[in-house]
Coordinates of C-alpha atoms and ligand atoms in Angstrom, one line a residue:
X1 CA -0.1 0.1 -0.1
X2 CA 1.0 3.6 -1.0
X3 CA 0.4 6.7 0.8
X4 CA 0.9 9.2 -1.5
X5 CA 1.8 12.8 -1.6
X6 CA 1.2 13.0 2.1
X7 CA 1.0 17.0 2.9
X8 CA 2.2 16.6 6.6
X9 CA 3.6 13.5 8.5
X10 CA 4.2 14.3 12.2
X11 CA 6.2 11.8 14.4
X12 CA 8.5 12.5 17.4
X13 CA 7.6 16.0 17.2
X14 CA 9.0 16.4 13.6
X15 CA 7.0 17.4 10.7
X16 CA 8.0 16.1 7.1
X17 CA 6.3 17.7 4.2
X18 CA 5.1 16.1 0.9
X19 CA 6.3 12.9 1.0
X20 CA 5.2 9.1 0.5
X21 CA 5.0 6.2 2.9
X22 CA 5.1 2.6 1.5
X23 CA 3.8 -0.2 3.4
X24 CA 5.0 -3.7 2.8
X25 CA 3.4 -6.3 5.0
X26 CA 2.5 -5.1 8.3
X27 CA 5.8 -2.5 8.2
X28 CA 6.6 0.6 7.1
X29 CA 8.9 -0.2 4.1
X30 CA 10.1 3.3 2.9
X31 CA 9.5 7.0 3.8
X32 CA 10.6 9.0 0.7
X33 CA 9.4 11.7 -2.1
X34 CA 8.2 10.2 -5.4
X35 CA 7.9 6.5 -4.5
X36 CA 6.3 4.6 -7.3
X37 CA 5.0 1.2 -7.1
X38 CA 3.0 -1.5 -8.8
X39 CA 1.1 -2.1 -5.5
X40 CA -2.8 -1.6 -6.6
X41 CA -3.6 0.4 -3.4
X42 CA -2.3 4.0 -3.6
X43 CA -4.2 6.2 -1.3
X44 CA -4.2 10.0 -2.0
X45 CA -3.2 12.0 1.0
X46 CA -2.4 15.4 -0.5
X47 CA -4.8 17.0 2.2
X48 CA -4.1 14.7 5.0
X49 CA -2.0 14.7 8.2
X50 CA -0.3 11.1 8.6
X51 CA 0.1 10.2 12.3
X52 CA 1.0 7.2 14.1
X53 CA -1.9 5.3 15.2
X54 CA -3.0 6.6 19.1
X55 CA -2.3 4.2 21.8
X56 CA -5.0 4.0 24.9
X57 CA -3.1 2.6 27.8
X58 CA -6.2 2.2 29.9
X59 CA -9.7 0.8 28.8
X60 CA -12.3 -1.2 30.1
X61 CA -14.1 -2.0 26.6
X62 CA -16.8 -4.2 28.3
X63 CA -18.3 -1.1 29.8
X64 CA -19.4 0.2 26.6
X65 CA -22.6 -0.8 27.2
X66 CA -23.1 0.8 30.3
X67 CA -22.4 4.6 28.9
X68 CA -24.6 7.0 30.4
X69 CA -26.3 4.8 33.2
X70 CA -24.5 6.7 35.7
X71 CA -23.1 10.0 35.5
X72 CA -23.3 12.2 39.0
X73 CA -21.9 9.5 41.4
X74 CA -18.5 9.6 43.8
X75 CA -16.2 6.5 42.9
X76 CA -17.4 4.2 45.9
X77 CA -21.0 4.7 45.5
X78 CA -20.7 4.5 41.6
X79 CA -18.8 1.2 42.1
X80 CA -21.2 -0.4 44.8
X81 CA -24.7 0.6 43.6
X82 CA -24.4 0.9 39.8
X83 CA -21.6 -0.5 38.0
X84 CA -20.8 -3.8 40.0
X85 CA -24.5 -4.8 40.4
X86 CA -25.1 -4.1 36.6
X87 CA -21.9 -5.9 35.4
X88 CA -22.7 -9.1 37.3
X89 CA -25.8 -9.6 34.7
X90 CA -23.3 -9.5 31.7
X91 CA -22.5 -13.0 30.0
X92 CA -19.9 -13.9 27.5
X93 CA -21.9 -12.8 24.7
X94 CA -22.9 -9.4 25.9
X95 CA -19.0 -8.9 26.9
X96 CA -18.2 -9.8 23.1
X97 CA -20.5 -7.3 21.7
X98 CA -19.7 -4.6 24.4
X99 CA -15.8 -5.1 23.8
X100 CA -16.6 -4.8 19.9
X101 CA -18.2 -1.6 19.7
X102 CA -15.7 -0.1 22.2
X103 CA -12.9 -1.2 19.8
X104 CA -14.6 0.0 16.7
X105 CA -15.2 3.3 18.5
X106 CA -11.4 3.2 19.5
X107 CA -10.2 2.7 15.8
X108 CA -12.7 5.4 14.6
X109 CA -11.3 7.8 17.0
X110 CA -7.7 6.8 15.6
X111 CA -6.6 4.5 18.2
X112 CA -4.9 1.4 16.9
X113 CA -3.5 0.0 20.1
X114 CA -5.7 -0.4 23.3
X115 CA -4.8 -1.9 26.8
X116 CA -8.0 -3.4 28.0
X117 CA -9.0 -4.9 31.5
X118 CA -12.6 -6.7 31.8
X119 CA -13.8 -9.8 32.3
X120 CA -14.4 -13.0 29.8
X121 CA -11.1 -12.7 28.3
X122 CA -12.0 -15.2 25.7
X123 CA -14.9 -12.9 24.2
X124 CA -12.6 -9.9 24.7
X125 CA -9.9 -11.8 22.4
X126 CA -12.6 -12.8 19.7
X127 CA -13.5 -9.0 19.9
X128 CA -10.2 -7.8 19.4
X129 CA -9.6 -10.4 16.3
X130 CA -12.7 -9.5 14.8
X131 CA -12.1 -5.5 15.1
X132 CA -8.6 -6.1 13.8
X133 CA -7.3 -3.5 16.5
X134 CA -3.7 -4.2 18.1
X135 CA -4.7 -5.1 21.9
X136 CA -3.3 -6.1 25.4
X137 CA -6.2 -8.0 27.1
X138 CA -6.6 -9.1 30.6
X139 CA -9.2 -10.0 33.1
X140 CA -9.8 -7.7 36.1
X141 CA -8.2 -9.7 39.0
X142 CA -9.9 -9.2 42.3
X143 CA -9.5 -12.7 43.9
X144 CA -7.7 -16.1 43.9
X145 CA -10.2 -17.3 41.5
X146 CA -9.5 -15.0 39.0
X147 CA -5.6 -15.5 39.0
X148 CA -6.2 -19.1 39.2
X149 CA -8.1 -18.9 36.1
X150 CA -5.2 -16.9 34.2
X151 CA -2.5 -19.4 35.5
X152 CA -4.6 -22.4 33.6
X153 CA -4.9 -20.0 30.4
X154 CA -2.5 -20.8 27.7
X155 CA -3.1 -16.9 26.4
X156 CA -0.9 -16.0 29.2
X157 CA 1.7 -18.4 29.0
X158 CA 2.7 -18.8 25.3
X159 CA 5.0 -16.2 23.6
X160 CA 3.1 -14.9 20.7
X161 CA 4.1 -12.6 18.2
X162 CA 0.5 -11.9 17.1
X163 CA -0.9 -8.3 17.7
X164 CA -3.2 -9.7 20.4
X165 CA -1.1 -9.8 23.6
X166 CA -1.6 -10.7 27.2
X167 CA -1.2 -8.1 30.4
X168 CA -2.3 -8.8 33.9
X169 CA -4.8 -6.0 35.5
X170 CA -5.0 -6.0 39.4
X171 CA -8.0 -4.0 40.1
X172 CA -6.5 -2.3 42.7
X173 CA -5.3 -2.7 46.1
X174 CA -8.6 -1.7 48.2
X175 CA -10.4 -4.4 46.2
X176 CA -8.1 -7.0 46.0
X177 CA -7.0 -9.2 49.1
X178 CA -3.3 -9.7 50.0
X179 CA -2.8 -13.0 49.0
X180 CA -4.1 -12.3 45.7
X181 CA -2.0 -9.6 45.2
X182 CA 1.2 -11.3 46.0
X183 CA 0.1 -14.3 43.8
X184 CA -0.4 -11.9 40.8
X185 CA 2.6 -9.9 41.1
X186 CA 4.7 -13.2 41.5
X187 CA 3.1 -14.9 38.3
X188 CA 3.7 -11.7 36.3
X189 CA 7.2 -11.4 37.4
X190 CA 8.1 -15.0 37.0
X191 CA 6.5 -15.1 33.4
X192 CA 7.4 -11.5 32.2
X193 CA 4.0 -10.3 31.6
X194 CA 3.1 -6.5 32.0
X195 CA 0.9 -5.8 34.7
X196 CA -1.1 -2.6 35.5
X197 CA -3.1 -1.6 38.6
X198 CA -5.4 1.3 39.6
X199 CA -3.4 3.1 42.1
X200 CA -3.4 6.5 44.0
X201 CA -6.7 7.8 42.6
X202 CA -8.9 8.9 45.3
X203 CA -8.0 10.7 48.7
X204 CA -9.9 7.7 50.4
X205 CA -8.0 5.1 48.8
X206 CA -4.6 6.6 50.4
X207 CA -6.1 7.1 53.8
X208 CA -7.2 3.4 53.6
X209 CA -3.9 2.0 52.5
X210 CA -2.0 4.0 54.9
X211 CA -4.2 3.1 57.8
X212 CA -4.2 -0.5 56.8
X213 CA -0.5 -0.8 56.2
X214 CA 1.3 2.2 57.4
X215 CA 2.4 2.8 53.9
X216 CA 1.7 5.0 51.1
X217 CA 0.1 3.3 48.0
X218 CA 3.6 3.1 45.8
X219 CA 5.5 2.3 49.0
X220 CA 3.3 -0.6 49.5
X221 CA 3.4 -1.8 45.8
X222 CA 7.2 -1.6 46.5
X223 CA 7.1 -3.7 49.3
X224 CA 5.2 -6.1 47.6
X225 CA 7.6 -6.6 44.6
X226 CA 5.4 -4.8 42.2
X227 CA 8.4 -3.0 40.4
X228 CA 10.3 -6.1 39.6
X229 CA 9.5 -6.2 35.9
X230 CA 7.4 -4.0 33.7
X231 CA 4.5 -2.3 35.0
X232 CA 2.0 0.4 34.4
X233 CA 0.5 2.7 37.2
X234 CA -3.1 4.0 36.1
X235 CA -4.0 7.5 37.7
X236 CA -1.3 8.3 40.1
X237 CA -3.0 11.5 41.0
X238 CA -2.4 11.6 44.5
X239 CA 1.5 11.2 44.8
X240 CA 4.2 12.4 47.6
X241 CA 7.6 13.5 46.3
X242 CA 8.9 10.4 47.7
X243 CA 6.6 8.5 45.6
X244 CA 7.4 10.3 42.5
X245 CA 11.2 9.5 43.1
X246 CA 10.5 5.7 43.7
X247 CA 8.5 5.7 40.4
X248 CA 11.5 7.2 38.7
X249 CA 13.8 4.6 40.5
X250 CA 12.0 1.9 39.3
X251 CA 11.8 3.4 35.6
X252 CA 7.8 2.7 35.5
X253 CA 5.3 4.4 33.4
X254 CA 2.1 6.3 34.6
X255 CA -1.3 6.1 32.6
X256 CA -2.8 9.5 32.7
X257 CA -6.8 9.6 32.6
X258 CA -7.8 13.3 33.0
X259 CA -11.4 12.8 31.9
X260 CA -11.9 10.1 34.2
X261 CA -10.4 11.8 36.9
X262 CA -12.2 14.9 36.7
X263 CA -15.6 13.1 36.1
X264 CA -15.2 10.9 39.7
X265 CA -14.1 14.2 41.1
X266 CA -11.0 12.2 42.3
X267 CA -9.9 15.8 43.5
X268 CA -6.2 15.8 42.8
X269 CA -4.2 16.5 39.6
X270 CA -1.3 14.5 38.1
X271 CA 1.9 16.0 39.1
X272 CA 2.8 16.0 35.8
X273 CA 5.6 18.7 35.6
X274 CA 7.3 17.0 38.6
X275 CA 7.0 13.7 36.8
X276 CA 8.6 15.1 33.6
X277 CA 11.2 16.9 35.6
X278 CA 12.2 13.4 36.8
X279 CA 12.1 11.9 33.1
X280 CA 9.0 9.6 34.1
X281 CA 7.4 8.2 31.0
X282 CA 3.7 9.2 31.0
X283 CA 1.2 8.0 28.4
X284 CA -2.5 8.4 28.3
X285 CA -5.7 6.4 28.5
X286 CA -9.6 7.2 28.1
X287 CA -10.5 4.6 31.0
X288 CA -14.0 3.4 30.4
X289 CA -17.2 4.7 28.6
X290 CA -19.0 5.0 31.9
X291 CA -15.9 7.2 33.8
X292 CA -15.2 9.5 30.6
X293 CA -17.8 9.0 28.4
X294 CA -15.9 9.3 25.3
X295 CA -13.3 7.2 24.1
X296 CA -11.4 9.7 22.0
X297 CA -7.6 10.4 23.2
X298 CA -7.4 13.5 21.2
X299 CA -9.8 14.7 24.0
X300 CA -7.5 13.6 26.8
X301 CA -4.2 15.1 25.0
X302 CA -5.9 18.4 25.0
X303 CA -7.1 18.0 28.7
X304 CA -3.8 16.9 29.8
X305 CA -2.8 20.5 29.0
X306 CA -5.6 22.6 30.1
X307 CA -5.9 20.8 33.2
X308 CA -2.4 21.4 34.0
X309 CA -2.5 25.2 33.1
X310 CA -5.6 25.6 35.1
X311 CA -4.6 23.8 38.1
X312 CA -1.1 25.5 38.6
X313 CA -2.5 28.9 37.5
X314 CA 0.5 28.8 34.8
X315 CA -0.2 28.9 31.3
X316 CA 3.5 28.4 30.3
X317 CA 3.4 24.4 31.6
X318 CA 2.3 21.6 29.6
X319 CA 4.1 22.9 26.5
X320 CA 3.0 21.6 23.4
X321 CA 6.3 19.9 22.5
X322 CA 6.4 18.3 25.8
X323 CA 2.9 16.6 25.8
X324 CA 2.3 15.9 22.2
X325 CA 4.4 12.5 22.2
X326 CA 1.8 11.1 25.2
X327 CA -0.7 9.1 23.0
X328 CA 2.2 8.0 20.6
X329 CA 5.9 7.1 21.4
X330 CA 5.4 7.4 25.1
X331 CA 2.3 4.7 25.0
X332 CA 4.7 2.4 23.1
X333 CA 7.6 2.9 25.6
X334 CA 5.0 2.4 28.3
X335 CA 4.4 -1.3 26.6
X336 CA 7.9 -2.0 25.7
X337 CA 7.5 -2.2 21.9
X338 CA 10.2 -0.5 20.2
X339 CA 8.9 -0.2 16.4
X340 CA 5.5 1.4 17.4
X341 CA 4.5 4.9 18.1
X342 CA 6.3 6.4 15.6
X343 CA 6.5 6.8 11.7
X344 CA 10.0 5.1 10.9
X345 CA 11.2 2.7 8.3
X346 CA 10.8 -0.8 9.8
X347 CA 8.3 0.3 12.3
X348 CA 4.8 -1.6 12.6
X349 CA 2.5 0.0 9.8
X350 CA -0.1 1.4 12.6
X351 CA -0.9 4.6 10.9
X352 CA -3.8 7.2 10.8
X353 CA -5.0 10.3 8.7
X354 CA -6.7 13.5 9.6
X355 CA -8.5 15.2 7.1
X356 CA -7.1 18.8 6.2
X357 CA -10.2 19.8 4.3
X358 CA -12.5 19.7 7.8
X359 CA -12.9 23.3 9.0
X360 CA -11.2 22.9 12.2
X361 CA -7.8 21.9 10.5
X362 CA -8.2 23.8 7.2
X363 CA -5.8 26.7 8.3
X364 CA -3.3 24.2 9.2
X365 CA 0.4 25.0 8.3
X366 CA 4.0 23.7 9.5
X367 CA 4.0 26.2 12.4
X368 CA 0.6 25.4 14.0
X369 CA 0.4 21.7 13.1
X370 CA 1.4 20.5 16.5
X371 CA -0.7 23.0 18.3
X372 CA -3.7 22.0 16.1
X373 CA -3.6 18.5 17.1
X374 CA -3.2 19.0 20.6
X375 CA -6.2 21.7 20.8
X376 CA -8.4 21.6 18.0
X377 CA -8.2 18.1 16.4
X378 CA -10.8 15.5 17.6
X379 CA -11.6 11.9 16.4
X380 CA -14.4 13.5 13.8
X381 CA -11.0 14.6 11.6
X382 CA -9.8 10.8 11.5
X383 CA -10.3 9.7 7.9
X384 CA -8.2 6.5 7.6
X385 CA -7.2 3.9 10.0
X386 CA -4.2 1.4 9.1
X387 CA -3.4 -1.3 11.8
X388 CA -0.5 -3.9 11.2
X389 CA -0.4 -2.7 7.6
X390 CA -4.1 -3.5 6.9
X391 CA -6.5 -0.4 6.0
X392 CA -9.5 -0.9 8.3
X393 CA -11.2 2.4 7.6
X394 CA -10.9 4.2 4.6
X395 CA -12.4 7.8 4.0
X396 CA -14.4 7.3 7.4
X397 CA -15.8 3.9 6.1
X398 CA -15.3 0.5 7.7
X399 CA -13.5 -2.0 5.2
X400 CA -14.1 -5.1 7.2
X401 CA -17.1 -7.2 8.1
X402 CA -19.1 -6.6 11.6
X403 CA -19.0 -10.2 12.8
X404 CA -21.5 -11.5 15.5
X405 CA -20.7 -13.6 18.3
X406 CA -20.6 -16.7 16.1
X407 CA -18.8 -15.4 13.1
X408 CA -21.5 -14.5 11.0
X409 CA -21.5 -11.0 9.2
X410 CA -24.1 -8.6 10.6
X411 CA -25.4 -5.3 9.6
X412 CA -24.9 -2.2 11.8
X413 CA -28.5 -2.1 12.2
X414 CA -28.6 -5.8 13.9
X415 CA -25.4 -4.9 16.1
X416 CA -27.4 -2.0 17.7
X417 CA -30.4 -4.2 18.0
X418 CA -28.1 -6.9 19.9
X419 CA -26.7 -4.0 22.3
X420 CA -30.1 -2.3 23.0
X421 CA -31.5 -5.9 24.1
X422 CA -28.2 -6.2 26.4
X423 CA -29.3 -3.0 28.1
X424 CA -32.6 -4.0 28.4
X425 CA -31.7 -7.0 30.3
X426 CA -29.1 -5.6 32.3
X427 CA -30.7 -2.2 33.4
Ligands
ZN501 ZN1 -9.9 1.9 34.9

């Protein structure tokens, strides 16, 4: 496939103008002017910006079906009275459809890699395969039963090179018993599987952990060997200086989810500047369609800048060149994938295009490009989406079939009916 006459390519803060990208198999073969090819698939990009696909480091895809059911509650009440009771009624088929619509929503928003934690891993895998998104998948671990199931599942033990990979998601310290926490950490460290946890999200959580263990949350994780192998720390908005130093020392990435933090009134703001000053890698996540409710990482990128400026009374912080890499390179670094998140020869061909004929991007030039991507672009500008060298969305149209739980092709109308039936059952 050849992307021809690309007006702008943005990668690692660099802008390349009027160039072509040749994709062969699942890789970027070459980036230069006037590439000629006998390839039949040529896409004119003279009015497009090409970016690496965005990387969504935190998602609960199965919750897509619960969007809008609970907008005005505090986290504990939100979980206990609304979310967990509704989730108990979801079966494996329901979770397949919820995950499928979540993955399509991500793709149509320009996100080509997701890190998704929910239930019914086989349904999540099937939805990831059928949507063709690049995915890291995990069930949410709360108790012994959850981790024992993981230990018996080959998906977590076999090394695979496919674009669907496992990781392990511990829900939190407060919702997981100590033995499960230790067993899960052990399992991940021994098998070299990335692990993630919701941490330092609310003040209540912090006080509870401090009262029960005499330690701050990050210190508690340290004491339990959490940082021995690659890990993701999700939220991290209530951090002390000492904890920031520990995260730096352990070379661990933070996942920032500003919409979710603000919607659930989590009360603090990620100390982004202090983390950047300590060279801590920070990527972005949308969190779920219930705590966000819009799975658009362009939105999270803009909110990251706005929140820092507003919170610190300082318009000079969170500069465009400091945050532009958060959904791209930083995401890939958090996952330990060297050939993703930037546009280079031999990198994986996960690319998206934005339409320069859209009114909010019409006046974009080389000097305003990065600013416009952070402050003006959104998912409605996403035109084409390529994952692993395969075009999934072309001129805003899905190029692959929508498949039901049994693998049969269905219409969008049918998918809508199925989703509404599930909602009627659980709510
Ligand atoms: Zn979450």
